């Protein structure tokens, strides 16, 4: 039994006339007769009584009419659903984002996307940068968004595009001696305690790269606490414990309220060291199929007029 046979059968059942059914379907009358004959032969049942020049539907035909209507209605619903997916009227978008990006940079972009495409359901997972790269490479996320770097082994399967930027600030609280002297020499970084993010976080990666440029090994620092949450790092440092490096995105309010202070670093000659900047990267798999929802979100992030960059 084919979809076309059911379509022809339903037209005959509606018109109770082979020629009228053929006209409604824009096919020939012999094609209609052949389709009905094939169904009747296949199942050994009469679907219509031929009475002179008219026909009547049989009990078997009435049963098939009820079931065929269900099937054809379901096909229509499926077709409509596929069109809605194509037109972004429904669907899902799975995002993965590193903690700082997900908490401070991404919400406004998601809000704008939802305004444009209210039928798309968005799932967003927050994790450290390494986990987001791994999840995007394995197909767990349609798009990944991180601040930091992609490991060389993951670059083989991931495409990356810069969609924004942030910078790290060396931060202390009011109780720290640097709060009143917000310029320190590179060697002074070895004379205070530090509160850090865990290895694998984009924040930690960028800070360690800056230390290397300044001629300092991370192992030379006095690291007293390590957290998986930048919010915990911020709260501890704000209470007066140690120094840290945090994204400017997440400490803007505290800097404005002066509960935290950003510290400039200078070398022995008094030259201010370059700021610790980092890109916000969009990641996607090189070969996996990309949904229309993912393409639309990517277009929003890459559109200069959207204010996301």
PDB file of C-alpha atoms in Angstrom:
ATOM      1  CA  UNK A   1       0.000   0.000   0.000  1.00  0.00           C
ATOM      2  CA  UNK A   2       1.486   3.286  -1.078  1.00  0.00           C
ATOM      3  CA  UNK A   3       0.774   6.870  -0.112  1.00  0.00           C
ATOM      4  CA  UNK A   4      -0.336   7.591  -3.693  1.00  0.00           C
ATOM      5  CA  UNK A   5      -2.806   4.679  -3.616  1.00  0.00           C
ATOM      6  CA  UNK A   6      -4.306   6.018  -0.386  1.00  0.00           C
ATOM      7  CA  UNK A   7      -4.582   9.508  -1.869  1.00  0.00           C
ATOM      8  CA  UNK A   8      -6.427   8.145  -4.915  1.00  0.00           C
ATOM      9  CA  UNK A   9      -8.665   5.921  -2.786  1.00  0.00           C
ATOM     10  CA  UNK A  10      -9.697   8.873  -0.596  1.00  0.00           C
ATOM     11  CA  UNK A  11     -10.593  10.945  -3.666  1.00  0.00           C
ATOM     12  CA  UNK A  12     -12.782   8.135  -5.036  1.00  0.00           C
ATOM     13  CA  UNK A  13     -14.412   7.658  -1.600  1.00  0.00           C
ATOM     14  CA  UNK A  14     -15.172  11.377  -1.475  1.00  0.00           C
ATOM     15  CA  UNK A  15     -16.569  11.750  -4.998  1.00  0.00           C
ATOM     16  CA  UNK A  16     -17.934   8.191  -5.437  1.00  0.00           C
ATOM     17  CA  UNK A  17     -16.964   8.592  -9.059  1.00  0.00           C
ATOM     18  CA  UNK A  18     -13.761   7.512 -10.793  1.00  0.00           C
ATOM     19  CA  UNK A  19     -13.720  10.272 -13.406  1.00  0.00           C
ATOM     20  CA  UNK A  20     -14.497  13.018 -10.905  1.00  0.00           C
ATOM     21  CA  UNK A  21     -11.734  11.690  -8.624  1.00  0.00           C
ATOM     22  CA  UNK A  22      -9.313  11.713 -11.557  1.00  0.00           C
ATOM     23  CA  UNK A  23     -10.236  15.299 -12.393  1.00  0.00           C
ATOM     24  CA  UNK A  24      -9.723  16.391  -8.767  1.00  0.00           C
ATOM     25  CA  UNK A  25      -6.275  14.801  -8.701  1.00  0.00           C
ATOM     26  CA  UNK A  26      -5.271  15.943 -12.220  1.00  0.00           C
ATOM     27  CA  UNK A  27      -4.572  12.358 -13.330  1.00  0.00           C
ATOM     28  CA  UNK A  28      -6.230  10.058 -15.860  1.00  0.00           C
ATOM     29  CA  UNK A  29      -9.274   7.934 -15.100  1.00  0.00           C
ATOM     30  CA  UNK A  30      -7.408   4.705 -16.016  1.00  0.00           C
ATOM     31  CA  UNK A  31      -4.741   5.588 -13.411  1.00  0.00           C
ATOM     32  CA  UNK A  32      -7.471   5.891 -10.771  1.00  0.00           C
ATOM     33  CA  UNK A  33      -9.032   2.567 -11.790  1.00  0.00           C
ATOM     34  CA  UNK A  34      -5.626   0.860 -11.747  1.00  0.00           C
ATOM     35  CA  UNK A  35      -4.825   2.115  -8.242  1.00  0.00           C
ATOM     36  CA  UNK A  36      -8.163   0.908  -6.804  1.00  0.00           C
ATOM     37  CA  UNK A  37      -7.855  -2.429  -8.628  1.00  0.00           C
ATOM     38  CA  UNK A  38      -4.335  -2.895  -7.229  1.00  0.00           C
ATOM     39  CA  UNK A  39      -5.539  -2.318  -3.655  1.00  0.00           C
ATOM     40  CA  UNK A  40      -8.471  -4.660  -4.035  1.00  0.00           C
ATOM     41  CA  UNK A  41      -6.270  -7.370  -5.574  1.00  0.00           C
ATOM     42  CA  UNK A  42      -3.564  -7.001  -2.898  1.00  0.00           C
ATOM     43  CA  UNK A  43      -5.975  -7.583  -0.018  1.00  0.00           C
ATOM     44  CA  UNK A  44      -8.620  -9.714  -1.723  1.00  0.00           C
ATOM     45  CA  UNK A  45     -11.409  -7.301  -0.806  1.00  0.00           C
ATOM     46  CA  UNK A  46     -13.832  -5.107  -2.684  1.00  0.00           C
ATOM     47  CA  UNK A  47     -13.562  -1.470  -1.656  1.00  0.00           C
ATOM     48  CA  UNK A  48     -16.379  -0.259  -3.909  1.00  0.00           C
ATOM     49  CA  UNK A  49     -19.525  -1.809  -5.362  1.00  0.00           C
ATOM     50  CA  UNK A  50     -19.953  -1.055  -9.071  1.00  0.00           C
ATOM     51  CA  UNK A  51     -23.669  -0.568  -9.592  1.00  0.00           C
ATOM     52  CA  UNK A  52     -24.328   0.440 -13.183  1.00  0.00           C
ATOM     53  CA  UNK A  53     -22.711   3.829 -13.716  1.00  0.00           C
ATOM     54  CA  UNK A  54     -22.365   4.615 -10.028  1.00  0.00           C
ATOM     55  CA  UNK A  55     -20.314   3.169  -7.188  1.00  0.00           C
ATOM     56  CA  UNK A  56     -20.878   2.623  -3.472  1.00  0.00           C
ATOM     57  CA  UNK A  57     -18.245   2.186  -0.788  1.00  0.00           C
ATOM     58  CA  UNK A  58     -18.143  -1.226   0.921  1.00  0.00           C
ATOM     59  CA  UNK A  59     -17.678  -1.938   4.630  1.00  0.00           C
ATOM     60  CA  UNK A  60     -14.017  -2.729   3.931  1.00  0.00           C
ATOM     61  CA  UNK A  61     -13.771   0.563   2.065  1.00  0.00           C
ATOM     62  CA  UNK A  62     -15.310   2.426   5.014  1.00  0.00           C
ATOM     63  CA  UNK A  63     -12.687   0.905   7.351  1.00  0.00           C
ATOM     64  CA  UNK A  64      -9.875   1.896   4.995  1.00  0.00           C
ATOM     65  CA  UNK A  65     -11.371   5.396   4.660  1.00  0.00           C
ATOM     66  CA  UNK A  66     -11.198   5.953   8.439  1.00  0.00           C
ATOM     67  CA  UNK A  67      -7.618   4.696   8.727  1.00  0.00           C
ATOM     68  CA  UNK A  68      -6.411   6.397   5.551  1.00  0.00           C
ATOM     69  CA  UNK A  69      -7.753   9.732   6.820  1.00  0.00           C
ATOM     70  CA  UNK A  70      -5.635   9.298   9.973  1.00  0.00           C
ATOM     71  CA  UNK A  71      -2.565   8.497   7.900  1.00  0.00           C
ATOM     72  CA  UNK A  72      -3.020  11.405   5.498  1.00  0.00           C
ATOM     73  CA  UNK A  73      -3.695  13.814   8.393  1.00  0.00           C
ATOM     74  CA  UNK A  74      -0.484  12.670  10.072  1.00  0.00           C
ATOM     75  CA  UNK A  75       1.444  13.187   6.830  1.00  0.00           C
ATOM     76  CA  UNK A  76       0.083  16.746   6.641  1.00  0.00           C
ATOM     77  CA  UNK A  77       1.158  17.421  10.234  1.00  0.00           C
ATOM     78  CA  UNK A  78       4.616  16.025   9.495  1.00  0.00           C
ATOM     79  CA  UNK A  79       4.956  18.165   6.373  1.00  0.00           C
ATOM     80  CA  UNK A  80       3.876  21.257   8.311  1.00  0.00           C
ATOM     81  CA  UNK A  81       6.398  20.452  11.056  1.00  0.00           C
ATOM     82  CA  UNK A  82       9.206  20.126   8.524  1.00  0.00           C
ATOM     83  CA  UNK A  83       8.256  23.451   6.934  1.00  0.00           C
ATOM     84  CA  UNK A  84       8.205  25.081  10.365  1.00  0.00           C
ATOM     85  CA  UNK A  85      11.683  23.713  11.078  1.00  0.00           C
ATOM     86  CA  UNK A  86      12.857  25.100   7.769  1.00  0.00           C
ATOM     87  CA  UNK A  87      11.336  28.485   8.579  1.00  0.00           C
ATOM     88  CA  UNK A  88      12.620  28.456  12.196  1.00  0.00           C
ATOM     89  CA  UNK A  89       9.110  28.377  13.630  1.00  0.00           C
ATOM     90  CA  UNK A  90      10.105  25.478  15.848  1.00  0.00           C
ATOM     91  CA  UNK A  91      13.188  23.447  16.731  1.00  0.00           C
ATOM     92  CA  UNK A  92      15.976  23.227  19.295  1.00  0.00           C
ATOM     93  CA  UNK A  93      19.389  24.812  19.730  1.00  0.00           C
ATOM     94  CA  UNK A  94      21.986  23.244  22.011  1.00  0.00           C
ATOM     95  CA  UNK A  95      24.673  25.642  23.196  1.00  0.00           C
ATOM     96  CA  UNK A  96      27.683  25.053  25.405  1.00  0.00           C
ATOM     97  CA  UNK A  97      29.448  28.005  27.024  1.00  0.00           C
ATOM     98  CA  UNK A  98      32.327  28.539  29.402  1.00  0.00           C
ATOM     99  CA  UNK A  99      31.207  29.945  32.758  1.00  0.00           C
ATOM    100  CA  UNK A 100      32.122  33.601  32.321  1.00  0.00           C
ATOM    101  CA  UNK A 101      30.845  33.761  28.744  1.00  0.00           C
ATOM    102  CA  UNK A 102      27.623  31.982  29.684  1.00  0.00           C
ATOM    103  CA  UNK A 103      26.929  34.075  32.763  1.00  0.00           C
ATOM    104  CA  UNK A 104      27.922  37.539  31.569  1.00  0.00           C
ATOM    105  CA  UNK A 105      28.231  37.749  27.766  1.00  0.00           C
ATOM    106  CA  UNK A 106      25.773  35.243  26.315  1.00  0.00           C
ATOM    107  CA  UNK A 107      22.405  36.028  28.009  1.00  0.00           C
ATOM    108  CA  UNK A 108      21.790  39.205  26.012  1.00  0.00           C
ATOM    109  CA  UNK A 109      22.491  37.327  22.755  1.00  0.00           C
ATOM    110  CA  UNK A 110      20.105  34.520  23.697  1.00  0.00           C
ATOM    111  CA  UNK A 111      17.442  37.089  24.580  1.00  0.00           C
ATOM    112  CA  UNK A 112      17.770  38.750  21.171  1.00  0.00           C
ATOM    113  CA  UNK A 113      17.619  35.379  19.391  1.00  0.00           C
ATOM    114  CA  UNK A 114      14.492  34.361  21.340  1.00  0.00           C
ATOM    115  CA  UNK A 115      12.866  37.639  20.359  1.00  0.00           C
ATOM    116  CA  UNK A 116      13.518  36.859  16.684  1.00  0.00           C
ATOM    117  CA  UNK A 117      12.673  33.138  16.876  1.00  0.00           C
ATOM    118  CA  UNK A 118      10.304  32.488  19.806  1.00  0.00           C
ATOM    119  CA  UNK A 119       9.521  28.956  18.627  1.00  0.00           C
ATOM    120  CA  UNK A 120      13.120  27.734  19.056  1.00  0.00           C
ATOM    121  CA  UNK A 121      13.886  26.049  22.384  1.00  0.00           C
ATOM    122  CA  UNK A 122      17.411  26.825  23.606  1.00  0.00           C
ATOM    123  CA  UNK A 123      19.361  24.523  25.906  1.00  0.00           C
ATOM    124  CA  UNK A 124      22.585  26.019  27.288  1.00  0.00           C
ATOM    125  CA  UNK A 125      25.149  24.111  29.334  1.00  0.00           C
ATOM    126  CA  UNK A 126      27.883  25.886  31.296  1.00  0.00           C
ATOM    127  CA  UNK A 127      31.243  24.221  31.947  1.00  0.00           C
ATOM    128  CA  UNK A 128      34.914  25.104  31.771  1.00  0.00           C
ATOM    129  CA  UNK A 129      36.474  25.835  28.381  1.00  0.00           C
ATOM    130  CA  UNK A 130      38.047  22.388  27.980  1.00  0.00           C
ATOM    131  CA  UNK A 131      34.724  20.634  28.581  1.00  0.00           C
ATOM    132  CA  UNK A 132      32.911  22.903  26.117  1.00  0.00           C
ATOM    133  CA  UNK A 133      35.526  22.166  23.432  1.00  0.00           C
ATOM    134  CA  UNK A 134      35.197  18.428  24.080  1.00  0.00           C
ATOM    135  CA  UNK A 135      31.395  18.570  24.021  1.00  0.00           C
ATOM    136  CA  UNK A 136      31.326  20.534  20.772  1.00  0.00           C
ATOM    137  CA  UNK A 137      33.795  18.129  19.175  1.00  0.00           C
ATOM    138  CA  UNK A 138      31.643  15.136  20.187  1.00  0.00           C
ATOM    139  CA  UNK A 139      28.416  16.675  18.873  1.00  0.00           C
ATOM    140  CA  UNK A 140      26.898  17.408  22.277  1.00  0.00           C
ATOM    141  CA  UNK A 141      26.514  21.100  21.387  1.00  0.00           C
ATOM    142  CA  UNK A 142      25.508  22.698  18.097  1.00  0.00           C
ATOM    143  CA  UNK A 143      27.760  25.639  18.973  1.00  0.00           C
ATOM    144  CA  UNK A 144      30.317  26.193  21.710  1.00  0.00           C
ATOM    145  CA  UNK A 145      31.289  29.594  23.105  1.00  0.00           C
ATOM    146  CA  UNK A 146      34.448  30.043  25.143  1.00  0.00           C
ATOM    147  CA  UNK A 147      36.929  32.695  26.202  1.00  0.00           C
ATOM    148  CA  UNK A 148      40.336  31.164  25.856  1.00  0.00           C
ATOM    149  CA  UNK A 149      42.078  28.735  23.545  1.00  0.00           C
ATOM    150  CA  UNK A 150      41.274  25.547  21.697  1.00  0.00           C
ATOM    151  CA  UNK A 151      43.791  22.740  22.186  1.00  0.00           C
ATOM    152  CA  UNK A 152      45.727  21.781  19.032  1.00  0.00           C
ATOM    153  CA  UNK A 153      44.236  18.268  18.980  1.00  0.00           C
ATOM    154  CA  UNK A 154      40.706  19.740  18.978  1.00  0.00           C
ATOM    155  CA  UNK A 155      41.481  22.178  16.171  1.00  0.00           C
ATOM    156  CA  UNK A 156      41.436  19.192  13.817  1.00  0.00           C
ATOM    157  CA  UNK A 157      37.660  18.867  14.207  1.00  0.00           C
ATOM    158  CA  UNK A 158      36.555  22.321  15.379  1.00  0.00           C
ATOM    159  CA  UNK A 159      36.160  25.560  13.434  1.00  0.00           C
ATOM    160  CA  UNK A 160      36.641  28.662  15.552  1.00  0.00           C
ATOM    161  CA  UNK A 161      35.515  32.231  14.908  1.00  0.00           C
ATOM    162  CA  UNK A 162      36.093  35.297  17.062  1.00  0.00           C
ATOM    163  CA  UNK A 163      32.711  36.799  18.007  1.00  0.00           C
ATOM    164  CA  UNK A 164      33.744  39.112  20.844  1.00  0.00           C
ATOM    165  CA  UNK A 165      36.466  39.890  23.322  1.00  0.00           C
ATOM    166  CA  UNK A 166      37.252  40.340  26.985  1.00  0.00           C
ATOM    167  CA  UNK A 167      40.284  41.089  29.090  1.00  0.00           C
ATOM    168  CA  UNK A 168      41.581  39.822  32.388  1.00  0.00           C
ATOM    169  CA  UNK A 169      42.270  42.148  35.266  1.00  0.00           C
ATOM    170  CA  UNK A 170      44.442  41.420  38.265  1.00  0.00           C
ATOM    171  CA  UNK A 171      42.054  42.075  41.125  1.00  0.00           C
ATOM    172  CA  UNK A 172      42.351  42.632  44.887  1.00  0.00           C
ATOM    173  CA  UNK A 173      39.895  43.507  47.649  1.00  0.00           C
ATOM    174  CA  UNK A 174      39.921  46.421  50.092  1.00  0.00           C
ATOM    175  CA  UNK A 175      41.918  44.514  52.709  1.00  0.00           C
ATOM    176  CA  UNK A 176      44.789  43.763  50.371  1.00  0.00           C
ATOM    177  CA  UNK A 177      47.842  46.073  50.599  1.00  0.00           C
ATOM    178  CA  UNK A 178      47.790  46.593  46.809  1.00  0.00           C
ATOM    179  CA  UNK A 179      44.355  48.254  47.053  1.00  0.00           C
ATOM    180  CA  UNK A 180      46.013  51.551  48.064  1.00  0.00           C
ATOM    181  CA  UNK A 181      48.909  51.098  45.624  1.00  0.00           C
ATOM    182  CA  UNK A 182      47.283  49.823  42.421  1.00  0.00           C
ATOM    183  CA  UNK A 183      50.560  49.557  40.502  1.00  0.00           C
ATOM    184  CA  UNK A 184      52.934  46.675  41.229  1.00  0.00           C
ATOM    185  CA  UNK A 185      56.133  45.402  39.703  1.00  0.00           C
ATOM    186  CA  UNK A 186      56.266  41.947  38.164  1.00  0.00           C
ATOM    187  CA  UNK A 187      58.473  40.626  40.994  1.00  0.00           C
ATOM    188  CA  UNK A 188      55.839  41.672  43.532  1.00  0.00           C
ATOM    189  CA  UNK A 189      53.429  39.141  42.033  1.00  0.00           C
ATOM    190  CA  UNK A 190      55.525  36.500  43.806  1.00  0.00           C
ATOM    191  CA  UNK A 191      55.035  38.158  47.196  1.00  0.00           C
ATOM    192  CA  UNK A 192      51.285  37.745  47.639  1.00  0.00           C
ATOM    193  CA  UNK A 193      48.901  34.801  47.883  1.00  0.00           C
ATOM    194  CA  UNK A 194      46.634  33.919  44.965  1.00  0.00           C
ATOM    195  CA  UNK A 195      43.125  32.539  44.523  1.00  0.00           C
ATOM    196  CA  UNK A 196      42.795  30.731  41.186  1.00  0.00           C
ATOM    197  CA  UNK A 197      40.393  28.989  38.829  1.00  0.00           C
ATOM    198  CA  UNK A 198      40.990  25.307  38.152  1.00  0.00           C
ATOM    199  CA  UNK A 199      43.284  24.079  35.334  1.00  0.00           C
ATOM    200  CA  UNK A 200      41.276  23.846  32.109  1.00  0.00           C
ATOM    201  CA  UNK A 201      39.360  27.076  32.629  1.00  0.00           C
ATOM    202  CA  UNK A 202      39.825  29.750  29.956  1.00  0.00           C
ATOM    203  CA  UNK A 203      40.549  32.345  32.638  1.00  0.00           C
ATOM    204  CA  UNK A 204      43.384  30.293  34.083  1.00  0.00           C
ATOM    205  CA  UNK A 205      44.830  29.533  30.648  1.00  0.00           C
ATOM    206  CA  UNK A 206      45.037  33.212  29.733  1.00  0.00           C
ATOM    207  CA  UNK A 207      46.537  34.246  33.076  1.00  0.00           C
ATOM    208  CA  UNK A 208      49.243  31.603  32.835  1.00  0.00           C
ATOM    209  CA  UNK A 209      50.102  32.789  29.321  1.00  0.00           C
ATOM    210  CA  UNK A 210      50.445  36.353  30.621  1.00  0.00           C
ATOM    211  CA  UNK A 211      52.686  35.158  33.451  1.00  0.00           C
ATOM    212  CA  UNK A 212      54.888  33.387  30.906  1.00  0.00           C
ATOM    213  CA  UNK A 213      55.246  36.629  28.920  1.00  0.00           C
ATOM    214  CA  UNK A 214      56.282  38.353  32.140  1.00  0.00           C
ATOM    215  CA  UNK A 215      58.887  35.658  32.851  1.00  0.00           C
ATOM    216  CA  UNK A 216      56.986  34.026  35.719  1.00  0.00           C
ATOM    217  CA  UNK A 217      56.100  30.354  36.111  1.00  0.00           C
ATOM    218  CA  UNK A 218      52.686  29.587  37.647  1.00  0.00           C
ATOM    219  CA  UNK A 219      54.439  27.237  40.054  1.00  0.00           C
ATOM    220  CA  UNK A 220      56.330  30.221  41.491  1.00  0.00           C
ATOM    221  CA  UNK A 221      53.123  31.824  42.770  1.00  0.00           C
ATOM    222  CA  UNK A 222      51.770  31.141  46.231  1.00  0.00           C
ATOM    223  CA  UNK A 223      48.407  29.631  45.310  1.00  0.00           C
ATOM    224  CA  UNK A 224      46.293  29.130  48.427  1.00  0.00           C
ATOM    225  CA  UNK A 225      42.855  28.374  46.969  1.00  0.00           C
ATOM    226  CA  UNK A 226      41.539  26.898  43.693  1.00  0.00           C
ATOM    227  CA  UNK A 227      37.862  27.053  42.727  1.00  0.00           C
ATOM    228  CA  UNK A 228      35.763  25.862  39.779  1.00  0.00           C
ATOM    229  CA  UNK A 229      33.616  28.984  39.983  1.00  0.00           C
ATOM    230  CA  UNK A 230      34.740  32.509  39.146  1.00  0.00           C
ATOM    231  CA  UNK A 231      31.981  33.812  41.415  1.00  0.00           C
ATOM    232  CA  UNK A 232      33.563  31.991  44.359  1.00  0.00           C
ATOM    233  CA  UNK A 233      36.985  33.368  43.424  1.00  0.00           C
ATOM    234  CA  UNK A 234      35.536  36.880  43.276  1.00  0.00           C
ATOM    235  CA  UNK A 235      33.738  36.545  46.623  1.00  0.00           C
ATOM    236  CA  UNK A 236      36.821  35.260  48.433  1.00  0.00           C
ATOM    237  CA  UNK A 237      39.092  37.972  47.025  1.00  0.00           C
ATOM    238  CA  UNK A 238      36.474  40.640  47.739  1.00  0.00           C
ATOM    239  CA  UNK A 239      36.518  39.523  51.369  1.00  0.00           C
ATOM    240  CA  UNK A 240      40.224  40.285  51.527  1.00  0.00           C
ATOM    241  CA  UNK A 241      41.931  36.975  50.759  1.00  0.00           C
ATOM    242  CA  UNK A 242      44.731  37.141  48.197  1.00  0.00           C
ATOM    243  CA  UNK A 243      44.776  38.396  44.630  1.00  0.00           C
ATOM    244  CA  UNK A 244      43.353  36.884  41.463  1.00  0.00           C
ATOM    245  CA  UNK A 245      42.912  37.396  37.718  1.00  0.00           C
ATOM    246  CA  UNK A 246      39.300  37.697  36.589  1.00  0.00           C
ATOM    247  CA  UNK A 247      37.497  38.752  33.399  1.00  0.00           C
ATOM    248  CA  UNK A 248      36.526  42.399  33.280  1.00  0.00           C
ATOM    249  CA  UNK A 249      33.035  41.300  32.246  1.00  0.00           C
ATOM    250  CA  UNK A 250      32.314  39.876  35.680  1.00  0.00           C
ATOM    251  CA  UNK A 251      33.860  42.546  37.923  1.00  0.00           C
ATOM    252  CA  UNK A 252      32.533  45.740  36.308  1.00  0.00           C
ATOM    253  CA  UNK A 253      30.031  46.378  39.088  1.00  0.00           C
ATOM    254  CA  UNK A 254      32.533  45.737  41.890  1.00  0.00           C
ATOM    255  CA  UNK A 255      35.112  48.006  40.255  1.00  0.00           C
ATOM    256  CA  UNK A 256      32.513  50.722  39.930  1.00  0.00           C
ATOM    257  CA  UNK A 257      31.491  50.295  43.599  1.00  0.00           C
ATOM    258  CA  UNK A 258      35.181  50.148  44.569  1.00  0.00           C
ATOM    259  CA  UNK A 259      34.869  46.913  46.520  1.00  0.00           C
ATOM    260  CA  UNK A 260      37.528  45.534  44.170  1.00  0.00           C
ATOM    261  CA  UNK A 261      40.428  47.257  42.452  1.00  0.00           C
ATOM    262  CA  UNK A 262      42.228  46.415  39.205  1.00  0.00           C
ATOM    263  CA  UNK A 263      46.009  46.403  39.496  1.00  0.00           C
ATOM    264  CA  UNK A 264      48.442  47.527  36.803  1.00  0.00           C
ATOM    265  CA  UNK A 265      51.654  45.555  36.416  1.00  0.00           C
ATOM    266  CA  UNK A 266      54.939  47.255  35.476  1.00  0.00           C
ATOM    267  CA  UNK A 267      58.367  45.864  34.734  1.00  0.00           C
ATOM    268  CA  UNK A 268      61.633  46.909  36.371  1.00  0.00           C
ATOM    269  CA  UNK A 269      61.919  49.924  34.065  1.00  0.00           C
ATOM    270  CA  UNK A 270      58.444  51.153  35.012  1.00  0.00           C
ATOM    271  CA  UNK A 271      56.800  50.221  31.695  1.00  0.00           C
ATOM    272  CA  UNK A 272      53.179  49.158  32.086  1.00  0.00           C
ATOM    273  CA  UNK A 273      52.763  45.575  30.935  1.00  0.00           C
ATOM    274  CA  UNK A 274      50.319  44.875  28.120  1.00  0.00           C
ATOM    275  CA  UNK A 275      46.750  44.116  29.105  1.00  0.00           C
ATOM    276  CA  UNK A 276      45.703  40.479  29.231  1.00  0.00           C
ATOM    277  CA  UNK A 277      43.197  40.274  26.399  1.00  0.00           C
ATOM    278  CA  UNK A 278      41.389  37.203  25.171  1.00  0.00           C
ATOM    279  CA  UNK A 279      38.945  36.510  22.349  1.00  0.00           C
ATOM    280  CA  UNK A 280      35.487  35.062  22.799  1.00  0.00           C
ATOM    281  CA  UNK A 281      35.345  32.188  20.333  1.00  0.00           C
ATOM    282  CA  UNK A 282      32.427  30.490  18.654  1.00  0.00           C
ATOM    283  CA  UNK A 283      33.132  26.814  17.983  1.00  0.00           C
ATOM    284  CA  UNK A 284      31.420  24.342  15.672  1.00  0.00           C
ATOM    285  CA  UNK A 285      32.268  20.925  14.303  1.00  0.00           C
ATOM    286  CA  UNK A 286      33.941  20.959  10.900  1.00  0.00           C
ATOM    287  CA  UNK A 287      31.843  18.149   9.431  1.00  0.00           C
ATOM    288  CA  UNK A 288      28.650  17.670  11.441  1.00  0.00           C
ATOM    289  CA  UNK A 289      25.346  18.840   9.960  1.00  0.00           C
ATOM    290  CA  UNK A 290      24.443  22.333  11.157  1.00  0.00           C
ATOM    291  CA  UNK A 291      20.773  23.035  11.822  1.00  0.00           C
ATOM    292  CA  UNK A 292      19.053  26.165  10.553  1.00  0.00           C
ATOM    293  CA  UNK A 293      18.662  27.282  14.174  1.00  0.00           C
ATOM    294  CA  UNK A 294      22.420  27.009  14.715  1.00  0.00           C
ATOM    295  CA  UNK A 295      23.097  28.903  11.486  1.00  0.00           C
ATOM    296  CA  UNK A 296      20.695  31.660  12.531  1.00  0.00           C
ATOM    297  CA  UNK A 297      22.333  32.013  15.949  1.00  0.00           C
ATOM    298  CA  UNK A 298      25.764  32.074  14.336  1.00  0.00           C
ATOM    299  CA  UNK A 299      24.597  34.808  11.953  1.00  0.00           C
ATOM    300  CA  UNK A 300      23.403  36.875  14.921  1.00  0.00           C
ATOM    301  CA  UNK A 301      26.785  36.570  16.642  1.00  0.00           C
ATOM    302  CA  UNK A 302      28.711  37.458  13.480  1.00  0.00           C
ATOM    303  CA  UNK A 303      26.500  40.408  12.497  1.00  0.00           C
ATOM    304  CA  UNK A 304      28.425  43.633  13.329  1.00  0.00           C
ATOM    305  CA  UNK A 305      25.168  45.587  13.568  1.00  0.00           C
ATOM    306  CA  UNK A 306      23.892  43.317  16.362  1.00  0.00           C
ATOM    307  CA  UNK A 307      26.376  44.748  18.836  1.00  0.00           C
ATOM    308  CA  UNK A 308      27.663  41.323  19.836  1.00  0.00           C
ATOM    309  CA  UNK A 309      31.246  41.799  18.731  1.00  0.00           C
TER     310      UNK A 309
END
